[in-house]
Coordinates of C-alpha atoms and ligand atoms in Angstrom, one line a residue:
M1408 CA -113.4 60.5 156.4
K1409 CA -113.9 61.2 160.2
F1410 CA -115.3 58.4 161.4
D1411 CA -116.9 58.8 165.4
V1412 CA -116.4 55.8 166.9
Q1413 CA -117.1 56.7 170.6
Y1414 CA -121.0 57.5 168.8
V1415 CA -120.1 53.9 168.3
R1416 CA -119.0 53.0 171.2
R1417 CA -121.5 53.9 173.1
Q1418 CA -124.2 51.4 171.7
F1419 CA -122.1 48.2 172.7
P1420 CA -122.4 47.1 176.4
A1421 CA -120.5 44.9 176.0
L1422 CA -117.2 47.2 175.5
G1423 CA -118.2 48.2 179.4
R1424 CA -116.2 44.4 179.9
T1425 CA -112.7 45.0 181.6
L1426 CA -109.8 42.9 182.9
D1427 CA -107.3 44.1 185.9
G1428 CA -108.7 47.7 185.5
E1429 CA -108.2 48.1 181.6
P1430 CA -110.9 47.5 179.0
V1431 CA -111.2 44.4 177.0
A1432 CA -110.3 44.8 173.5
Y1433 CA -112.4 42.8 171.2
L1434 CA -111.0 41.8 168.1
D1435 CA -112.5 38.9 167.7
G1436 CA -115.5 40.0 165.1
P1437 CA -114.6 37.5 162.3
G1438 CA -115.9 34.7 165.0
G1439 CA -119.2 37.1 165.5
T1440 CA -119.3 40.6 166.3
Q1441 CA -120.7 42.4 169.7
V1442 CA -124.4 43.5 169.9
P1443 CA -125.4 46.9 169.9
Q1444 CA -128.4 47.8 172.8
S1445 CA -130.8 48.4 170.0
V1446 CA -130.4 44.8 168.4
I1447 CA -130.6 43.8 172.4
D1448 CA -133.6 45.6 172.8
A1449 CA -135.3 44.2 169.6
V1450 CA -134.8 41.0 171.0
V1451 CA -135.8 41.3 174.4
D1452 CA -139.3 42.9 173.2
Y1453 CA -139.8 40.1 170.6
L1454 CA -139.4 37.6 173.3
V1455 CA -141.7 39.9 175.9
N1456 CA -144.4 40.9 173.6
H1457 CA -144.7 38.9 170.4
N1458 CA -143.2 35.6 171.2
A1459 CA -145.4 33.2 168.7
N1460 CA -145.3 31.1 165.8
I1461 CA -146.1 32.0 163.1
H1462 CA -149.4 31.9 160.7
G1463 CA -151.9 32.2 163.0
F1464 CA -154.8 34.5 163.8
F1465 CA -154.4 35.9 167.8
D1466 CA -152.5 39.6 168.1
T1467 CA -148.8 37.7 168.9
T1468 CA -149.0 35.4 165.6
I1469 CA -149.9 38.2 163.7
E1470 CA -147.2 40.5 165.1
S1471 CA -144.5 37.8 164.4
D1472 CA -145.8 37.9 161.0
H1473 CA -145.1 41.1 160.6
L1474 CA -141.9 41.1 162.6
M1475 CA -140.4 38.5 160.2
A1476 CA -141.1 40.6 157.0
D1477 CA -140.2 43.4 158.4
A1478 CA -136.7 41.6 159.4
R1479 CA -136.5 40.1 155.8
D1480 CA -137.4 43.6 154.3
A1481 CA -134.4 45.2 156.0
I1482 CA -132.2 42.3 155.0
A1483 CA -133.2 42.7 151.0
D1484 CA -131.8 46.3 151.9
F1485 CA -128.7 45.4 152.9
L1486 CA -128.5 43.0 149.9
G1487 CA -129.8 45.1 147.4
C1488 CA -132.4 42.4 146.4
E1489 CA -136.0 42.0 146.9
W1490 CA -137.7 40.7 149.9
D1491 CA -139.0 37.5 148.2
E1492 CA -135.3 37.0 147.2
V1493 CA -134.1 36.4 151.4
A1494 CA -134.1 33.0 152.9
F1495 CA -134.0 32.5 156.5
G1496 CA -131.9 29.2 158.1
F1497 CA -129.8 28.8 161.4
N1498 CA -126.9 29.6 160.0
T1499 CA -124.7 29.9 156.6
T1500 CA -123.5 26.4 156.8
T1501 CA -126.8 24.8 157.5
M1502 CA -128.8 26.7 154.2
N1503 CA -125.5 25.6 152.3
F1504 CA -126.0 21.8 153.0
L1505 CA -129.8 22.0 152.0
L1506 CA -129.2 24.3 149.3
A1507 CA -126.4 21.6 148.1
H1508 CA -128.9 18.8 148.6
G1509 CA -131.9 20.6 146.7
L1510 CA -129.3 21.6 143.5
V1511 CA -128.3 18.2 143.3
H1512 CA -131.6 17.0 142.3
D1513 CA -131.1 19.0 138.8
L1514 CA -127.6 17.7 138.5
H1515 CA -125.9 14.8 136.4
E1516 CA -123.3 12.0 136.5
G1517 CA -120.0 14.0 135.5
D1518 CA -121.6 17.3 136.0
E1519 CA -118.9 19.7 137.7
I1520 CA -118.6 21.8 140.6
L1521 CA -115.9 24.2 141.0
I1522 CA -115.1 24.7 144.5
T1523 CA -112.0 27.1 145.9
Q1524 CA -109.0 26.4 148.1
I1525 CA -109.7 30.0 149.4
D1526 CA -113.5 29.6 150.8
H1527 CA -114.2 28.1 153.9
E1528 CA -115.4 24.4 154.5
A1529 CA -118.6 25.6 154.6
N1530 CA -118.8 26.4 151.3
R1531 CA -116.6 23.0 149.9
G1532 CA -118.0 20.4 152.3
P1533 CA -121.7 20.7 151.0
W1534 CA -120.6 20.4 147.8
I1535 CA -118.1 17.8 148.1
S1536 CA -121.3 15.9 150.1
L1537 CA -122.0 15.6 146.2
Q1538 CA -119.4 13.9 145.0
D1539 CA -121.2 10.3 145.9
R1540 CA -124.2 11.1 143.7
G1541 CA -121.4 11.4 140.9
V1542 CA -120.9 15.0 140.9
V1543 CA -117.2 15.9 139.7
I1544 CA -115.7 18.3 142.3
R1545 CA -112.9 20.5 140.4
E1546 CA -110.7 22.6 142.9
A1547 CA -109.2 25.8 141.9
Q1548 CA -106.0 26.7 143.6
V1549 CA -104.6 29.7 145.8
D1550 CA -101.8 31.4 145.6
A1551 CA -100.3 30.9 148.8
A1552 CA -97.6 33.8 148.2
T1553 CA -100.2 35.9 147.8
C1554 CA -103.3 34.3 149.5
T1555 CA -105.2 35.2 146.6
L1556 CA -107.3 33.2 143.9
D1557 CA -105.0 31.9 141.4
W1558 CA -106.8 33.3 138.2
D1559 CA -105.3 31.5 135.7
A1560 CA -106.0 28.3 137.1
F1561 CA -109.2 29.3 138.2
E1562 CA -110.5 30.2 134.0
R1563 CA -109.1 26.7 133.0
L1564 CA -111.4 25.0 135.3
V1565 CA -114.3 26.4 134.7
N1566 CA -115.9 24.2 131.3
E1567 CA -119.0 23.6 129.8
R1568 CA -119.4 20.8 132.6
T1569 CA -119.1 23.3 135.0
R1570 CA -122.8 23.7 136.5
I1571 CA -122.0 25.3 140.1
V1572 CA -119.4 27.9 141.2
A1573 CA -118.8 28.3 144.5
V1574 CA -116.8 31.0 145.7
N1575 CA -115.7 33.3 148.8
W1576 CA -116.2 36.8 148.7
A1577 CA -113.8 37.9 151.3
S1578 CA -111.3 35.2 153.3
N1579 CA -112.2 35.2 156.7
A1580 CA -108.4 33.6 157.8
V1581 CA -106.7 36.2 155.6
G1582 CA -108.8 39.0 154.8
T1583 CA -108.4 38.8 151.2
I1584 CA -111.6 39.8 149.0
T1585 CA -111.9 38.3 145.8
D1586 CA -113.9 39.5 142.7
V1587 CA -116.7 37.8 143.0
R1588 CA -118.2 39.6 139.5
R1589 CA -115.3 38.0 137.7
A1590 CA -116.2 34.8 139.6
A1591 CA -119.9 35.1 138.2
D1592 CA -119.1 36.0 134.4
L1593 CA -116.5 33.2 134.3
A1594 CA -119.7 30.9 135.0
H1595 CA -122.5 32.4 133.6
D1596 CA -120.7 32.3 130.1
V1597 CA -120.9 28.5 130.4
G1598 CA -124.1 28.6 131.9
A1599 CA -123.3 27.6 135.9
L1600 CA -124.7 29.1 138.7
V1601 CA -123.0 31.1 141.5
V1602 CA -122.8 30.2 145.2
V1603 CA -121.4 33.7 146.7
D1604 CA -120.2 33.0 150.7
A1605 CA -120.2 36.6 151.9
V1606 CA -119.7 35.5 155.6
H1607 CA -116.8 37.3 156.4
Y1608 CA -117.1 40.3 153.8
A1609 CA -120.9 41.0 155.0
L1610 CA -119.0 43.3 157.8
H1611 CA -117.0 45.3 155.6
G1612 CA -118.2 45.5 152.2
V1613 CA -121.7 46.8 150.4
I1614 CA -123.2 43.6 149.1
D1615 CA -125.3 44.7 146.3
V1616 CA -125.6 41.0 144.6
R1617 CA -127.2 42.3 141.1
A1618 CA -123.8 44.1 140.8
A1619 CA -122.2 40.4 141.8
D1620 CA -124.3 39.0 140.0
C1621 CA -124.8 35.9 141.8
D1622 CA -127.4 33.7 141.8
F1623 CA -127.2 32.7 145.8
L1624 CA -125.5 34.5 148.6
L1625 CA -125.3 33.4 151.9
C1626 CA -124.2 35.0 155.3
S1627 CA -124.7 34.7 159.0
A1628 CA -126.3 37.9 161.2
Y1629 CA -123.8 37.0 163.9
K1630 CA -120.8 38.5 162.3
F1631 CA -122.9 41.9 161.7
F1632 CA -124.0 43.0 164.9
A1633 CA -127.1 40.2 165.4
P1634 CA -127.5 37.5 167.9
H1635 CA -126.4 34.2 166.8
G1636 CA -129.0 31.4 164.9
C1637 CA -129.9 33.8 162.0
G1638 CA -128.5 32.6 158.5
V1639 CA -129.2 34.4 155.4
M1640 CA -129.6 33.1 151.9
Y1641 CA -130.6 35.4 148.7
A1642 CA -131.4 33.4 146.2
R1643 CA -132.5 34.8 142.5
R1644 CA -135.5 34.7 142.3
S1645 CA -135.4 33.5 138.1
V1646 CA -132.9 30.6 139.4
A1647 CA -135.2 29.9 143.2
E1648 CA -138.5 29.3 141.1
L1649 CA -137.1 26.4 139.3
V1650 CA -134.5 24.9 141.4
R1651 CA -135.8 21.9 144.0
S1652 CA -135.2 22.6 147.8
L1653 CA -135.0 20.1 150.9
R1654 CA -138.1 20.9 152.2
L1655 CA -141.6 18.9 153.9
C1656 CA -144.3 18.4 151.7
T1657 CA -146.7 20.8 154.0
Q1658 CA -144.7 23.3 153.5
L1659 CA -144.8 26.5 150.9
R1660 CA -144.0 25.5 148.1
E1661 CA -142.9 29.3 147.2
T1662 CA -139.8 31.6 147.2
P1663 CA -138.0 32.3 149.5
F1664 CA -140.3 29.9 151.8
K1665 CA -139.2 26.8 149.8
F1666 CA -135.6 27.5 151.2
E1667 CA -137.2 27.4 154.6
T1668 CA -137.3 24.3 156.6
G1669 CA -139.9 23.9 160.2
T1670 CA -140.0 27.0 162.5
L1671 CA -137.3 29.2 162.4
D1672 CA -134.9 31.2 165.4
H1673 CA -137.6 34.4 165.5
E1674 CA -135.9 36.3 167.7
A1675 CA -132.4 36.0 165.8
I1676 CA -134.6 36.9 162.7
V1677 CA -135.6 40.0 164.6
G1678 CA -132.2 40.6 165.7
A1679 CA -131.0 40.5 162.4
G1680 CA -133.5 43.1 161.1
A1681 CA -132.3 45.1 163.7
A1682 CA -129.0 44.7 163.1
V1683 CA -129.2 46.1 159.4
E1684 CA -131.3 49.0 161.1
F1685 CA -128.1 49.9 163.4
I1686 CA -126.0 49.8 160.4
A1687 CA -128.5 52.5 158.8
D1688 CA -128.3 54.4 162.0
M1689 CA -124.3 54.6 161.7
G1690 CA -124.8 55.3 157.8
R1691 CA -127.7 58.2 158.9
H1692 CA -125.2 59.6 161.4
H1693 CA -122.3 59.3 159.0
L1694 CA -124.2 60.6 155.7
R1695 CA -123.1 64.4 155.2
R1696 CA -119.4 62.9 156.2
V1697 CA -120.0 60.3 153.5
K1698 CA -121.5 62.9 151.4
A1699 CA -118.3 65.3 151.3
D1700 CA -115.5 62.1 150.6
P1701 CA -114.7 62.1 146.5
A1702 CA -113.9 58.5 147.4
L1703 CA -117.1 57.9 149.2
A1704 CA -120.0 59.9 147.5
A1705 CA -120.3 58.5 144.4
Q1706 CA -121.5 55.0 146.1
V1707 CA -124.2 56.6 147.7
D1708 CA -125.3 59.0 144.9
G1709 CA -128.9 58.2 143.5
L1710 CA -129.1 55.8 146.1
D1711 CA -132.2 56.6 148.5
G1712 CA -133.8 55.2 151.8
R1713 CA -132.5 52.7 154.0
R1714 CA -130.4 51.3 151.1
R1715 CA -128.6 54.5 150.9
D1716 CA -128.3 54.6 154.8
I1717 CA -126.9 51.1 155.1
V1718 CA -124.1 51.7 152.0
A1719 CA -123.4 54.9 153.5
G1720 CA -123.0 52.9 157.2
M1721 CA -120.8 50.1 155.7
L1722 CA -118.7 53.1 153.7
A1723 CA -118.2 54.8 156.9
A1724 CA -117.2 51.5 158.9
E1725 CA -114.7 50.7 156.4
A1726 CA -113.4 54.0 156.3
H1727 CA -112.2 53.8 159.8
E1728 CA -111.2 50.4 159.8
Q1729 CA -109.2 50.3 157.0
P1730 CA -105.9 52.8 157.9
L1731 CA -106.5 51.0 161.0
A1732 CA -105.5 47.8 159.4
R1733 CA -102.8 49.2 157.7
R1734 CA -101.2 50.4 160.9
L1735 CA -101.7 46.8 162.3
V1736 CA -100.4 45.2 159.5
E1737 CA -96.9 47.8 159.6
G1738 CA -96.7 47.7 163.3
L1739 CA -96.3 44.1 163.0
L1740 CA -94.1 43.5 160.1
E1741 CA -91.2 45.8 162.3
I1742 CA -91.3 43.3 165.0
P1743 CA -88.7 40.4 164.5
G1744 CA -90.2 36.6 163.9
V1745 CA -93.7 38.1 163.2
T1746 CA -95.1 36.5 159.7
V1747 CA -98.0 38.5 158.4
Y1748 CA -100.3 36.5 155.8
G1749 CA -102.3 38.5 153.3
P1750 CA -103.2 40.1 150.3
P1751 CA -100.2 42.1 148.7
E1752 CA -100.9 46.0 149.3
G1753 CA -103.1 47.0 147.4
H1754 CA -105.4 43.9 146.9
P1755 CA -109.1 44.8 147.9
R1756 CA -108.7 43.2 151.5
T1757 CA -110.9 43.2 154.8
S1758 CA -109.8 44.5 158.3
T1759 CA -108.9 41.3 159.1
V1760 CA -104.9 40.9 159.7
S1761 CA -103.7 37.5 160.5
F1762 CA -100.3 36.2 161.5
T1763 CA -97.5 34.4 163.0
V1764 CA -95.7 35.1 166.3
G1765 CA -91.8 33.2 166.5
D1766 CA -92.7 29.8 167.2
L1767 CA -95.4 30.4 169.2
T1768 CA -98.5 28.3 168.7
A1769 CA -101.8 30.6 167.7
E1770 CA -103.4 29.1 170.8
E1771 CA -100.1 29.5 173.4
A1772 CA -99.8 33.2 171.1
C1773 CA -103.9 33.8 172.1
R1774 CA -104.0 32.2 175.4
R1775 CA -101.8 34.6 176.4
L1776 CA -102.7 38.3 174.7
G1777 CA -106.3 37.0 176.0
R1778 CA -104.6 37.0 179.6
Q1779 CA -104.2 41.1 179.1
G1780 CA -107.5 41.7 177.7
L1781 CA -106.7 41.6 174.1
Y1782 CA -109.2 38.9 172.3
L1783 CA -107.9 37.3 169.6
W1784 CA -108.9 34.1 167.5
D1785 CA -106.4 31.3 166.8
G1786 CA -106.1 28.4 164.7
H1787 CA -108.0 27.4 160.9
F1788 CA -110.7 29.2 161.5
Y1789 CA -112.0 26.2 159.2
A1790 CA -110.5 28.1 155.8
Y1791 CA -108.9 24.4 156.2
R1792 CA -107.3 24.4 153.1
L1793 CA -106.0 27.6 152.5
V1794 CA -104.1 27.4 156.1
E1795 CA -102.9 23.3 155.0
R1796 CA -101.3 25.4 151.9
L1797 CA -99.9 28.0 153.7
G1798 CA -98.3 25.5 155.6
L1799 CA -99.7 26.5 159.3
L1800 CA -102.3 23.3 160.0
D1801 CA -99.7 22.3 163.0
R1802 CA -99.5 26.2 164.5
G1803 CA -102.5 27.8 163.6
L1804 CA -102.6 31.7 162.8
V1805 CA -103.4 34.8 165.4
R1806 CA -106.1 36.7 163.5
A1807 CA -107.0 39.9 164.9
G1808 CA -110.3 41.2 163.6
L1809 CA -111.0 44.6 163.8
A1810 CA -114.9 46.0 163.2
P1811 CA -116.1 49.7 163.3
Y1812 CA -115.7 49.6 167.8
S1813 CA -111.9 49.1 167.3
T1814 CA -109.9 52.0 168.2
A1815 CA -106.6 53.1 167.0
D1816 CA -105.7 52.5 171.1
E1817 CA -106.5 49.0 170.8
V1818 CA -104.6 48.7 167.8
E1819 CA -101.7 49.7 169.9
R1820 CA -102.2 47.7 172.4
V1821 CA -101.6 44.7 170.2
I1822 CA -98.5 46.2 168.3
A1823 CA -97.1 46.6 172.0
A1824 CA -98.3 42.7 173.0
V1825 CA -96.6 41.0 169.8
R1826 CA -94.1 42.9 170.4
E1827 CA -93.6 41.4 173.7
L1828 CA -94.3 37.8 173.0
A1829 CA -92.1 38.0 170.3
A1830 CA -89.2 38.8 172.3
E1831 CA -90.0 36.8 175.3
G1832 CA -90.6 33.9 172.6
Ligands
PLP2027 C1 -115.8 33.2 154.8 C2 -117.0 31.9 156.1 N1 -117.8 31.5 155.8 C3 -119.0 30.5 156.1 C4 -118.5 30.7 158.0 C5 -119.8 29.6 158.6 O1 -120.8 30.8 159.3 P1 -122.0 29.9 159.8 O2 -120.6 29.1 161.2 O3 -122.3 30.8 160.6 O4 -122.2 28.5 158.9 C6 -117.9 31.4 158.1 C7 -118.1 31.4 160.0 O5 -116.5 31.3 160.2 C8 -116.8 31.8 157.5 O6 -116.4 32.7 158.3

């Protein structure tokens, strides 16, 4: 499928930035993507024309109610659920803490929560913090050689005492995609709830919470073209109605509002809705090509409206990014002294590629790449346990994250610059 990357790039004003006359390459997407003009316009329009708190009886407050409802509808289409299964907060970490400390009311001493080594701390720490309430934490291992979850160990750890399984959909450190449906099936077999961290996955794959069969799913909209400040939580209606949540007694008890504490970041939420519209627009632009591609067409067949366009947009972007990621891995592997970390070829993965360069710390490598206008992240990215298992906590990983606006030229620039770094040491 031919992806119109220039159509996408034109929409991101940030891509006009240059360093020493050369365009900057934004490979920092897993830390947060750039923002298209349509999203910037929606945020500005909100602040200029509609800014107010909600649930009042004058024009701007009524408009704010409508705009927030529109954003909730858009996110529901993005996740494949109903509007009342979408709760907003400030980011995934905060929402997961609130969720954990709400769910703890229904846990008993000796109940078990299964977390994994492949997860970001945002889907580990909130659950670990329940330990002092008598909850037992089990940890599923990662196979360090393949950067994938050890499913045998995972299966052995799920038992009749397991109440919650917290699992990552895609690793922000190495790009591994985990079969969250398999985790959900194992959890549901013993009556446990499944909480999926889709923060990294959300930029790279179609989210269908029904197909994934998860009970809760979290993501942060700044990872998919929105401004900072909008966390999103899907809560399956039948489960959400039963669980207690942390909120003021004056706040609504109905889902999804029971998961929302205090005044939210309205402009960021409006921006999140606009970001979904941007993805849908990307889908409309590529729809004919998606339908003409036998590998992709089946995934949009039977869908209609904005959901179809969102799915088409995600599929088109991924069809663009995957070959770029393969070329990046291949190019890096040819450089003496470079080690690439990630799942084996053929295993589902995102277009996020992590590596080390000789004896350089990731910080040093990224400083030097940054001076050439190549913006890459360094460190453990809070996927602390995984990076520890890789033995890289001291020096960290260098992470190149591709996004729909990434180009083949940028990939070649990274390969050439890393080759130079490796040669210089
Ligand atoms: C996979 C993953 N989970 C959770 C988080 C935490 O997200 P936030 O900082 O928005 O709470 C991140 C952030 O990078 C992430 O990549």
